[in-house]
Amino acid sequence: MLRAKSLRGSLMYSELSVLFRRRRTWAMLFTIALIPIFLAIAVKLSGSTLPPGEGPPFLDRVSQNGLFVGFTAMIMAIPLFLPLTIGVVAGDTIAGEANTGTLRYLLIAPVNRARLLVVKFFGAAAFCLAATFTLMITGIIIGAILFPVGPVTLLSGDVVSIPAALLRIFLVAIYVTISLLGLSAIGLFISTLTVIPVGAMAATVVVSTVTQILGALPQIAVIHPYLISYYWLGFADILRNPMDLTSMLSNLLLQLAYIAIFGAFAYSRFTTKDVLS
């Protein structure tokens, strides 16, 4: 029992260590951090205030309160930048090991395949958490440097203190992290289908893009609640008073369903796959 727990712990530590030692990982996190920085600099240099409702949500409030930099940057990053980085990490989970010839040695360790899949998924989930918090924390810092920071006016019109606003920022980052977990499971499954990491990465990003396109078509509105991207921008209820976490719960249940379905697909594929490299 202790040996099994030790093995799981060492395997998880090894996975996270390898993931966060890669230059590619830090390059992606650095790129994500540039989103709120460029956004804040652009608003600062423009020297003008947008009329309410123009541009991305909250953009008109950035110059009035720097805490809105993180919110606006998150909305800009969710459709493309965050899914792109998640696709790279999740698509590389199994295919990357197979491509470099280390997968066979991992399974000889001995590490059973189900445990390896779980570790790989949690590695991708850790990157989701790192990516969203990198964006939000960078947004708070650059916003505080370039703009005044004070009590935040919520979407409901209520004004909350800075600590209360920071709590909501934290919850939004958690919400977006949850939103990306289903995509991580899809990427893990696709990664078991090939030994070419780039192919798995590209396919994962394509899935993200296609679901968002389908979500924009009113003709198929009946399937919208089942699309992986349906709740991605649904954190507006966190920015109202009283705070409503119903959307977060619905998002969590949807992502758990995708994790269960594509986790099962990945397990079925990986446990019957001949590992030759």
PDB file of C-alpha atoms in Angstrom:
ATOM      1  CA  MET A   1       0.000   0.000   0.000  1.00  0.00           C
ATOM      2  CA  LEU A   2       2.720   2.468   1.000  1.00  0.00           C
ATOM      3  CA  ARG A   3       4.768   1.458  -2.015  1.00  0.00           C
ATOM      4  CA  ALA A   4       1.816   2.120  -4.330  1.00  0.00           C
ATOM      5  CA  LYS A   5       1.186   5.542  -2.778  1.00  0.00           C
ATOM      6  CA  SER A   6       4.866   6.373  -3.008  1.00  0.00           C
ATOM      7  CA  LEU A   7       4.901   5.363  -6.673  1.00  0.00           C
ATOM      8  CA  ARG A   8       1.853   7.489  -7.437  1.00  0.00           C
ATOM      9  CA  GLY A   9       3.379  10.431  -5.622  1.00  0.00           C
ATOM     10  CA  SER A  10       6.730  10.126  -7.334  1.00  0.00           C
ATOM     11  CA  LEU A  11       5.077   9.725 -10.728  1.00  0.00           C
ATOM     12  CA  MET A  12       2.964  12.838 -10.194  1.00  0.00           C
ATOM     13  CA  TYR A  13       5.960  14.795  -8.967  1.00  0.00           C
ATOM     14  CA  SER A  14       7.964  13.648 -11.979  1.00  0.00           C
ATOM     15  CA  GLU A  15       5.177  14.652 -14.373  1.00  0.00           C
ATOM     16  CA  LEU A  16       4.784  18.126 -12.890  1.00  0.00           C
ATOM     17  CA  SER A  17       8.533  18.582 -12.672  1.00  0.00           C
ATOM     18  CA  VAL A  18       9.039  17.705 -16.331  1.00  0.00           C
ATOM     19  CA  LEU A  19       6.082  19.832 -17.432  1.00  0.00           C
ATOM     20  CA  PHE A  20       7.156  22.968 -15.590  1.00  0.00           C
ATOM     21  CA  ARG A  21      10.826  22.607 -16.458  1.00  0.00           C
ATOM     22  CA  ARG A  22      10.134  22.723 -20.166  1.00  0.00           C
ATOM     23  CA  ARG A  23      10.969  25.930 -21.960  1.00  0.00           C
ATOM     24  CA  ARG A  24       7.832  25.469 -24.037  1.00  0.00           C
ATOM     25  CA  THR A  25       5.655  25.567 -20.921  1.00  0.00           C
ATOM     26  CA  TRP A  26       7.243  28.772 -19.669  1.00  0.00           C
ATOM     27  CA  ALA A  27       7.093  30.267 -23.161  1.00  0.00           C
ATOM     28  CA  MET A  28       3.331  29.637 -23.257  1.00  0.00           C
ATOM     29  CA  LEU A  29       2.829  31.080 -19.768  1.00  0.00           C
ATOM     30  CA  PHE A  30       4.909  34.111 -20.751  1.00  0.00           C
ATOM     31  CA  THR A  31       2.789  34.584 -23.873  1.00  0.00           C
ATOM     32  CA  ILE A  32      -0.390  34.366 -21.790  1.00  0.00           C
ATOM     33  CA  ALA A  33       1.021  36.971 -19.402  1.00  0.00           C
ATOM     34  CA  LEU A  34       1.563  39.331 -22.335  1.00  0.00           C
ATOM     35  CA  ILE A  35      -2.180  39.455 -23.091  1.00  0.00           C
ATOM     36  CA  PRO A  36      -3.167  41.666 -20.115  1.00  0.00           C
ATOM     37  CA  ILE A  37       0.083  43.624 -20.434  1.00  0.00           C
ATOM     38  CA  PHE A  38      -0.553  44.554 -24.080  1.00  0.00           C
ATOM     39  CA  LEU A  39      -4.212  45.229 -23.301  1.00  0.00           C
ATOM     40  CA  ALA A  40      -3.392  47.600 -20.444  1.00  0.00           C
ATOM     41  CA  ILE A  41      -0.668  49.403 -22.414  1.00  0.00           C
ATOM     42  CA  ALA A  42      -2.984  49.834 -25.407  1.00  0.00           C
ATOM     43  CA  VAL A  43      -5.726  51.342 -23.245  1.00  0.00           C
ATOM     44  CA  LYS A  44      -3.214  53.581 -21.451  1.00  0.00           C
ATOM     45  CA  LEU A  45      -1.676  54.879 -24.682  1.00  0.00           C
ATOM     46  CA  SER A  46      -5.055  55.487 -26.306  1.00  0.00           C
ATOM     47  CA  GLY A  47      -5.814  58.110 -23.671  1.00  0.00           C
ATOM     48  CA  SER A  48      -9.523  57.857 -24.334  1.00  0.00           C
ATOM     49  CA  THR A  49     -12.449  56.131 -22.644  1.00  0.00           C
ATOM     50  CA  LEU A  50     -14.648  53.856 -24.726  1.00  0.00           C
ATOM     51  CA  PRO A  51     -18.396  54.404 -24.604  1.00  0.00           C
ATOM     52  CA  PRO A  52     -20.101  51.693 -22.517  1.00  0.00           C
ATOM     53  CA  GLY A  53     -20.800  48.542 -24.548  1.00  0.00           C
ATOM     54  CA  GLU A  54     -18.092  49.064 -27.159  1.00  0.00           C
ATOM     55  CA  GLY A  55     -15.260  46.558 -27.510  1.00  0.00           C
ATOM     56  CA  PRO A  56     -14.847  43.436 -25.345  1.00  0.00           C
ATOM     57  CA  PRO A  57     -16.818  43.322 -22.067  1.00  0.00           C
ATOM     58  CA  PHE A  58     -15.286  45.459 -19.291  1.00  0.00           C
ATOM     59  CA  LEU A  59     -12.890  47.199 -21.690  1.00  0.00           C
ATOM     60  CA  ASP A  60     -14.631  50.520 -21.075  1.00  0.00           C
ATOM     61  CA  ARG A  61     -13.946  50.118 -17.325  1.00  0.00           C
ATOM     62  CA  VAL A  62     -10.222  49.334 -17.518  1.00  0.00           C
ATOM     63  CA  SER A  63      -9.064  52.961 -17.417  1.00  0.00           C
ATOM     64  CA  GLN A  64     -11.329  53.638 -14.425  1.00  0.00           C
ATOM     65  CA  ASN A  65     -10.223  50.648 -12.362  1.00  0.00           C
ATOM     66  CA  GLY A  66      -7.138  48.520 -13.051  1.00  0.00           C
ATOM     67  CA  LEU A  67      -8.745  45.398 -11.561  1.00  0.00           C
ATOM     68  CA  PHE A  68     -10.812  45.081 -14.746  1.00  0.00           C
ATOM     69  CA  VAL A  69      -7.675  44.363 -16.806  1.00  0.00           C
ATOM     70  CA  GLY A  70      -7.718  40.739 -15.679  1.00  0.00           C
ATOM     71  CA  PHE A  71     -11.421  40.273 -16.458  1.00  0.00           C
ATOM     72  CA  THR A  72     -11.113  41.767 -19.929  1.00  0.00           C
ATOM     73  CA  ALA A  73      -7.940  39.834 -20.743  1.00  0.00           C
ATOM     74  CA  MET A  74      -9.602  36.590 -19.633  1.00  0.00           C
ATOM     75  CA  ILE A  75     -12.554  37.163 -21.966  1.00  0.00           C
ATOM     76  CA  MET A  76     -10.150  37.863 -24.829  1.00  0.00           C
ATOM     77  CA  ALA A  77      -8.040  34.771 -24.071  1.00  0.00           C
ATOM     78  CA  ILE A  78     -10.781  32.163 -23.595  1.00  0.00           C
ATOM     79  CA  PRO A  79     -11.836  31.694 -27.246  1.00  0.00           C
ATOM     80  CA  LEU A  80      -8.345  31.099 -28.695  1.00  0.00           C
ATOM     81  CA  PHE A  81      -5.226  31.614 -26.587  1.00  0.00           C
ATOM     82  CA  LEU A  82      -6.093  29.452 -23.588  1.00  0.00           C
ATOM     83  CA  PRO A  83      -7.506  26.526 -25.636  1.00  0.00           C
ATOM     84  CA  LEU A  84      -4.438  26.727 -27.882  1.00  0.00           C
ATOM     85  CA  THR A  85      -2.032  26.286 -24.970  1.00  0.00           C
ATOM     86  CA  ILE A  86      -4.191  23.569 -23.397  1.00  0.00           C
ATOM     87  CA  GLY A  87      -4.235  21.781 -26.751  1.00  0.00           C
ATOM     88  CA  VAL A  88      -0.430  21.816 -26.825  1.00  0.00           C
ATOM     89  CA  VAL A  89      -0.087  20.413 -23.313  1.00  0.00           C
ATOM     90  CA  ALA A  90      -2.920  17.860 -23.448  1.00  0.00           C
ATOM     91  CA  GLY A  91      -2.080  16.711 -26.967  1.00  0.00           C
ATOM     92  CA  ASP A  92       1.477  15.991 -25.906  1.00  0.00           C
ATOM     93  CA  THR A  93       0.589  13.899 -22.844  1.00  0.00           C
ATOM     94  CA  ILE A  94       0.791  10.394 -24.351  1.00  0.00           C
ATOM     95  CA  ALA A  95       1.817  11.072 -27.944  1.00  0.00           C
ATOM     96  CA  GLY A  96       4.844  13.039 -26.786  1.00  0.00           C
ATOM     97  CA  GLU A  97       6.071  10.139 -24.648  1.00  0.00           C
ATOM     98  CA  ALA A  98       5.506   7.703 -27.518  1.00  0.00           C
ATOM     99  CA  ASN A  99       7.289   9.970 -29.984  1.00  0.00           C
ATOM    100  CA  THR A 100      10.397  10.303 -27.827  1.00  0.00           C
ATOM    101  CA  GLY A 101      10.460   6.583 -26.993  1.00  0.00           C
ATOM    102  CA  THR A 102       9.944   7.016 -23.238  1.00  0.00           C
ATOM    103  CA  LEU A 103       6.399   5.622 -23.032  1.00  0.00           C
ATOM    104  CA  ARG A 104       7.544   2.008 -23.085  1.00  0.00           C
ATOM    105  CA  TYR A 105       9.976   2.625 -20.245  1.00  0.00           C
ATOM    106  CA  LEU A 106       7.302   4.350 -18.168  1.00  0.00           C
ATOM    107  CA  LEU A 107       5.079   1.294 -18.470  1.00  0.00           C
ATOM    108  CA  ILE A 108       7.927  -1.065 -17.582  1.00  0.00           C
ATOM    109  CA  ALA A 109       8.600   0.962 -14.370  1.00  0.00           C
ATOM    110  CA  PRO A 110       6.094  -0.650 -13.429  1.00  0.00           C
ATOM    111  CA  VAL A 111       3.263   1.853 -13.862  1.00  0.00           C
ATOM    112  CA  ASN A 112      -0.138   0.585 -14.894  1.00  0.00           C
ATOM    113  CA  ARG A 113      -1.742   2.401 -17.775  1.00  0.00           C
ATOM    114  CA  ALA A 114      -4.786   3.713 -15.920  1.00  0.00           C
ATOM    115  CA  ARG A 115      -2.553   5.371 -13.318  1.00  0.00           C
ATOM    116  CA  LEU A 116      -0.423   6.912 -16.038  1.00  0.00           C
ATOM    117  CA  LEU A 117      -3.507   8.373 -17.729  1.00  0.00           C
ATOM    118  CA  VAL A 118      -4.681   9.885 -14.430  1.00  0.00           C
ATOM    119  CA  VAL A 119      -1.259  11.429 -13.801  1.00  0.00           C
ATOM    120  CA  LYS A 120      -1.119  12.850 -17.329  1.00  0.00           C
ATOM    121  CA  PHE A 121      -4.589  14.351 -16.948  1.00  0.00           C
ATOM    122  CA  PHE A 122      -3.718  15.984 -13.633  1.00  0.00           C
ATOM    123  CA  GLY A 123      -0.562  17.362 -15.219  1.00  0.00           C
ATOM    124  CA  ALA A 124      -2.677  19.016 -17.924  1.00  0.00           C
ATOM    125  CA  ALA A 125      -5.107  20.256 -15.251  1.00  0.00           C
ATOM    126  CA  ALA A 126      -2.194  21.798 -13.334  1.00  0.00           C
ATOM    127  CA  PHE A 127      -1.232  23.716 -16.454  1.00  0.00           C
ATOM    128  CA  CYS A 128      -4.838  24.935 -16.822  1.00  0.00           C
ATOM    129  CA  LEU A 129      -4.626  26.313 -13.289  1.00  0.00           C
ATOM    130  CA  ALA A 130      -1.219  27.885 -13.904  1.00  0.00           C
ATOM    131  CA  ALA A 131      -2.363  29.495 -17.169  1.00  0.00           C
ATOM    132  CA  THR A 132      -5.526  31.110 -15.785  1.00  0.00           C
ATOM    133  CA  PHE A 133      -3.851  32.403 -12.642  1.00  0.00           C
ATOM    134  CA  THR A 134      -0.879  33.697 -14.632  1.00  0.00           C
ATOM    135  CA  LEU A 135      -3.279  35.743 -16.731  1.00  0.00           C
ATOM    136  CA  MET A 136      -5.302  37.046 -13.796  1.00  0.00           C
ATOM    137  CA  ILE A 137      -2.354  37.857 -11.530  1.00  0.00           C
ATOM    138  CA  THR A 138      -0.524  39.616 -14.357  1.00  0.00           C
ATOM    139  CA  GLY A 139      -3.705  41.574 -15.081  1.00  0.00           C
ATOM    140  CA  ILE A 140      -3.973  42.706 -11.457  1.00  0.00           C
ATOM    141  CA  ILE A 141      -0.320  43.770 -11.325  1.00  0.00           C
ATOM    142  CA  ILE A 142      -0.221  45.683 -14.616  1.00  0.00           C
ATOM    143  CA  GLY A 143      -3.643  47.184 -13.889  1.00  0.00           C
ATOM    144  CA  ALA A 144      -2.456  48.461 -10.514  1.00  0.00           C
ATOM    145  CA  ILE A 145       0.661  49.946 -12.120  1.00  0.00           C
ATOM    146  CA  LEU A 146      -1.054  51.808 -14.957  1.00  0.00           C
ATOM    147  CA  PHE A 147      -4.508  52.648 -13.608  1.00  0.00           C
ATOM    148  CA  PRO A 148      -6.188  53.627 -10.356  1.00  0.00           C
ATOM    149  CA  VAL A 149      -7.436  50.732  -8.248  1.00  0.00           C
ATOM    150  CA  GLY A 150     -10.431  50.985  -5.968  1.00  0.00           C
ATOM    151  CA  PRO A 151     -13.807  49.497  -5.094  1.00  0.00           C
ATOM    152  CA  VAL A 152     -15.341  47.617  -8.026  1.00  0.00           C
ATOM    153  CA  THR A 153     -18.754  48.284  -9.521  1.00  0.00           C
ATOM    154  CA  LEU A 154     -20.330  44.921 -10.343  1.00  0.00           C
ATOM    155  CA  LEU A 155     -22.613  44.107 -13.256  1.00  0.00           C
ATOM    156  CA  SER A 156     -25.559  44.397 -10.882  1.00  0.00           C
ATOM    157  CA  GLY A 157     -24.556  47.979 -10.057  1.00  0.00           C
ATOM    158  CA  ASP A 158     -23.411  47.195  -6.528  1.00  0.00           C
ATOM    159  CA  VAL A 159     -19.996  48.407  -5.355  1.00  0.00           C
ATOM    160  CA  VAL A 160     -17.733  45.967  -3.507  1.00  0.00           C
ATOM    161  CA  SER A 161     -14.450  46.518  -1.697  1.00  0.00           C
ATOM    162  CA  ILE A 162     -11.075  45.564  -3.151  1.00  0.00           C
ATOM    163  CA  PRO A 163     -10.789  42.367  -1.032  1.00  0.00           C
ATOM    164  CA  ALA A 164     -14.271  41.280  -2.150  1.00  0.00           C
ATOM    165  CA  ALA A 165     -13.324  42.038  -5.756  1.00  0.00           C
ATOM    166  CA  LEU A 166     -10.133  39.989  -5.433  1.00  0.00           C
ATOM    167  CA  LEU A 167     -12.206  37.061  -4.148  1.00  0.00           C
ATOM    168  CA  ARG A 168     -14.382  37.284  -7.254  1.00  0.00           C
ATOM    169  CA  ILE A 169     -11.286  37.464  -9.445  1.00  0.00           C
ATOM    170  CA  PHE A 170     -10.049  34.273  -7.767  1.00  0.00           C
ATOM    171  CA  LEU A 171     -13.406  32.572  -8.396  1.00  0.00           C
ATOM    172  CA  VAL A 172     -13.379  33.630 -12.053  1.00  0.00           C
ATOM    173  CA  ALA A 173      -9.916  32.088 -12.460  1.00  0.00           C
ATOM    174  CA  ILE A 174     -11.190  28.854 -10.868  1.00  0.00           C
ATOM    175  CA  TYR A 175     -14.248  28.974 -13.141  1.00  0.00           C
ATOM    176  CA  VAL A 176     -12.108  29.263 -16.272  1.00  0.00           C
ATOM    177  CA  THR A 177      -9.804  26.499 -15.032  1.00  0.00           C
ATOM    178  CA  ILE A 178     -12.823  24.219 -14.670  1.00  0.00           C
ATOM    179  CA  SER A 179     -13.948  25.223 -18.168  1.00  0.00           C
ATOM    180  CA  LEU A 180     -10.716  23.890 -19.671  1.00  0.00           C
ATOM    181  CA  LEU A 181     -10.702  20.502 -17.937  1.00  0.00           C
ATOM    182  CA  GLY A 182     -13.039  18.870 -20.447  1.00  0.00           C
ATOM    183  CA  LEU A 183     -10.816  20.020 -23.302  1.00  0.00           C
ATOM    184  CA  SER A 184      -7.839  18.532 -21.445  1.00  0.00           C
ATOM    185  CA  ALA A 185      -9.625  15.163 -21.320  1.00  0.00           C
ATOM    186  CA  ILE A 186     -10.377  15.359 -25.045  1.00  0.00           C
ATOM    187  CA  GLY A 187      -6.731  16.164 -25.749  1.00  0.00           C
ATOM    188  CA  LEU A 188      -5.636  13.224 -23.593  1.00  0.00           C
ATOM    189  CA  PHE A 189      -7.875  10.877 -25.569  1.00  0.00           C
ATOM    190  CA  ILE A 190      -6.661  12.192 -28.913  1.00  0.00           C
ATOM    191  CA  SER A 191      -3.097  11.831 -27.666  1.00  0.00           C
ATOM    192  CA  THR A 192      -3.644   8.081 -27.219  1.00  0.00           C
ATOM    193  CA  LEU A 193      -4.585   7.750 -30.890  1.00  0.00           C
ATOM    194  CA  THR A 194      -1.273   8.819 -32.393  1.00  0.00           C
ATOM    195  CA  VAL A 195       2.476   8.972 -31.844  1.00  0.00           C
ATOM    196  CA  ILE A 196       2.673  12.371 -33.523  1.00  0.00           C
ATOM    197  CA  PRO A 197       2.292  15.069 -30.834  1.00  0.00           C
ATOM    198  CA  VAL A 198       1.725  17.919 -33.287  1.00  0.00           C
ATOM    199  CA  GLY A 199      -1.218  16.050 -34.789  1.00  0.00           C
ATOM    200  CA  ALA A 200      -2.808  15.525 -31.377  1.00  0.00           C
ATOM    201  CA  MET A 201      -2.217  19.167 -30.437  1.00  0.00           C
ATOM    202  CA  ALA A 202      -3.775  20.431 -33.675  1.00  0.00           C
ATOM    203  CA  ALA A 203      -6.773  18.099 -33.392  1.00  0.00           C
ATOM    204  CA  THR A 204      -7.474  19.268 -29.835  1.00  0.00           C
ATOM    205  CA  VAL A 205      -7.409  22.911 -30.902  1.00  0.00           C
ATOM    206  CA  VAL A 206      -9.679  22.079 -33.859  1.00  0.00           C
ATOM    207  CA  VAL A 207     -12.199  20.483 -31.485  1.00  0.00           C
ATOM    208  CA  SER A 208     -12.199  23.673 -29.409  1.00  0.00           C
ATOM    209  CA  THR A 209     -12.707  25.839 -32.487  1.00  0.00           C
ATOM    210  CA  VAL A 210     -15.472  23.676 -33.959  1.00  0.00           C
ATOM    211  CA  THR A 211     -17.458  23.620 -30.717  1.00  0.00           C
ATOM    212  CA  GLN A 212     -17.334  27.407 -30.531  1.00  0.00           C
ATOM    213  CA  ILE A 213     -18.496  27.699 -34.147  1.00  0.00           C
ATOM    214  CA  LEU A 214     -21.365  25.313 -33.440  1.00  0.00           C
ATOM    215  CA  GLY A 215     -22.219  27.340 -30.359  1.00  0.00           C
ATOM    216  CA  ALA A 216     -22.663  30.433 -32.534  1.00  0.00           C
ATOM    217  CA  LEU A 217     -25.237  28.794 -34.824  1.00  0.00           C
ATOM    218  CA  PRO A 218     -28.806  29.443 -33.624  1.00  0.00           C
ATOM    219  CA  GLN A 219     -30.138  26.705 -35.918  1.00  0.00           C
ATOM    220  CA  ILE A 220     -28.708  24.039 -33.612  1.00  0.00           C
ATOM    221  CA  ALA A 221     -29.473  25.760 -30.309  1.00  0.00           C
ATOM    222  CA  VAL A 222     -30.870  22.488 -28.972  1.00  0.00           C
ATOM    223  CA  ILE A 223     -27.356  21.023 -28.650  1.00  0.00           C
ATOM    224  CA  HIS A 224     -25.656  24.173 -27.340  1.00  0.00           C
ATOM    225  CA  PRO A 225     -25.949  23.219 -23.625  1.00  0.00           C
ATOM    226  CA  TYR A 226     -23.993  20.034 -24.358  1.00  0.00           C
ATOM    227  CA  LEU A 227     -21.088  21.716 -26.129  1.00  0.00           C
ATOM    228  CA  ILE A 228     -17.838  21.869 -24.204  1.00  0.00           C
ATOM    229  CA  SER A 229     -17.568  25.627 -24.694  1.00  0.00           C
ATOM    230  CA  TYR A 230     -21.152  26.469 -23.673  1.00  0.00           C
ATOM    231  CA  TYR A 231     -20.276  27.844 -20.223  1.00  0.00           C
ATOM    232  CA  TRP A 232     -16.837  29.242 -21.012  1.00  0.00           C
ATOM    233  CA  LEU A 233     -18.006  32.847 -20.721  1.00  0.00           C
ATOM    234  CA  GLY A 234     -20.655  32.165 -18.103  1.00  0.00           C
ATOM    235  CA  PHE A 235     -18.859  33.688 -15.147  1.00  0.00           C
ATOM    236  CA  ALA A 236     -20.910  36.908 -15.283  1.00  0.00           C
ATOM    237  CA  ASP A 237     -23.036  35.688 -12.356  1.00  0.00           C
ATOM    238  CA  ILE A 238     -19.921  35.760 -10.168  1.00  0.00           C
ATOM    239  CA  LEU A 239     -19.718  39.490 -10.894  1.00  0.00           C
ATOM    240  CA  ARG A 240     -23.188  40.245  -9.575  1.00  0.00           C
ATOM    241  CA  ASN A 241     -24.516  40.803  -6.083  1.00  0.00           C
ATOM    242  CA  PRO A 242     -25.659  38.500  -4.620  1.00  0.00           C
ATOM    243  CA  MET A 243     -23.126  36.162  -6.178  1.00  0.00           C
ATOM    244  CA  ASP A 244     -24.696  33.189  -7.956  1.00  0.00           C
ATOM    245  CA  LEU A 245     -22.551  30.066  -8.395  1.00  0.00           C
ATOM    246  CA  THR A 246     -25.227  28.126 -10.314  1.00  0.00           C
ATOM    247  CA  SER A 247     -23.408  28.639 -13.607  1.00  0.00           C
ATOM    248  CA  MET A 248     -20.150  27.403 -12.054  1.00  0.00           C
ATOM    249  CA  LEU A 249     -21.897  24.243 -10.836  1.00  0.00           C
ATOM    250  CA  SER A 250     -23.467  23.630 -14.247  1.00  0.00           C
ATOM    251  CA  ASN A 251     -20.086  24.176 -15.883  1.00  0.00           C
ATOM    252  CA  LEU A 252     -18.461  21.755 -13.442  1.00  0.00           C
ATOM    253  CA  LEU A 253     -21.043  19.061 -14.156  1.00  0.00           C
ATOM    254  CA  LEU A 254     -20.636  19.487 -17.920  1.00  0.00           C
ATOM    255  CA  GLN A 255     -16.843  19.306 -17.722  1.00  0.00           C
ATOM    256  CA  LEU A 256     -17.014  16.262 -15.422  1.00  0.00           C
ATOM    257  CA  ALA A 257     -19.221  14.563 -18.009  1.00  0.00           C
ATOM    258  CA  TYR A 258     -16.620  15.228 -20.719  1.00  0.00           C
ATOM    259  CA  ILE A 259     -13.849  14.032 -18.399  1.00  0.00           C
ATOM    260  CA  ALA A 260     -15.756  10.814 -17.684  1.00  0.00           C
ATOM    261  CA  ILE A 261     -16.614  10.135 -21.333  1.00  0.00           C
ATOM    262  CA  PHE A 262     -13.270  10.936 -22.907  1.00  0.00           C
ATOM    263  CA  GLY A 263     -11.392   9.526 -19.939  1.00  0.00           C
ATOM    264  CA  ALA A 264     -13.183   6.232 -20.588  1.00  0.00           C
ATOM    265  CA  PHE A 265     -12.353   6.480 -24.298  1.00  0.00           C
ATOM    266  CA  ALA A 266      -8.711   7.161 -23.476  1.00  0.00           C
ATOM    267  CA  TYR A 267      -8.604   4.229 -21.038  1.00  0.00           C
ATOM    268  CA  SER A 268     -10.225   1.884 -23.557  1.00  0.00           C
ATOM    269  CA  ARG A 269      -7.810   2.913 -26.281  1.00  0.00           C
ATOM    270  CA  PHE A 270      -4.652   3.062 -24.180  1.00  0.00           C
ATOM    271  CA  THR A 271      -5.143  -0.219 -22.327  1.00  0.00           C
ATOM    272  CA  THR A 272      -5.535  -2.130 -25.606  1.00  0.00           C
ATOM    273  CA  LYS A 273      -2.804  -0.297 -27.477  1.00  0.00           C
ATOM    274  CA  ASP A 274       0.489  -1.951 -28.377  1.00  0.00           C
ATOM    275  CA  VAL A 275       3.249   0.291 -27.113  1.00  0.00           C
ATOM    276  CA  LEU A 276       6.280  -0.220 -29.318  1.00  0.00           C
ATOM    277  CA  SER A 277       8.149   2.995 -28.561  1.00  0.00           C
TER     278      SER A 277
END
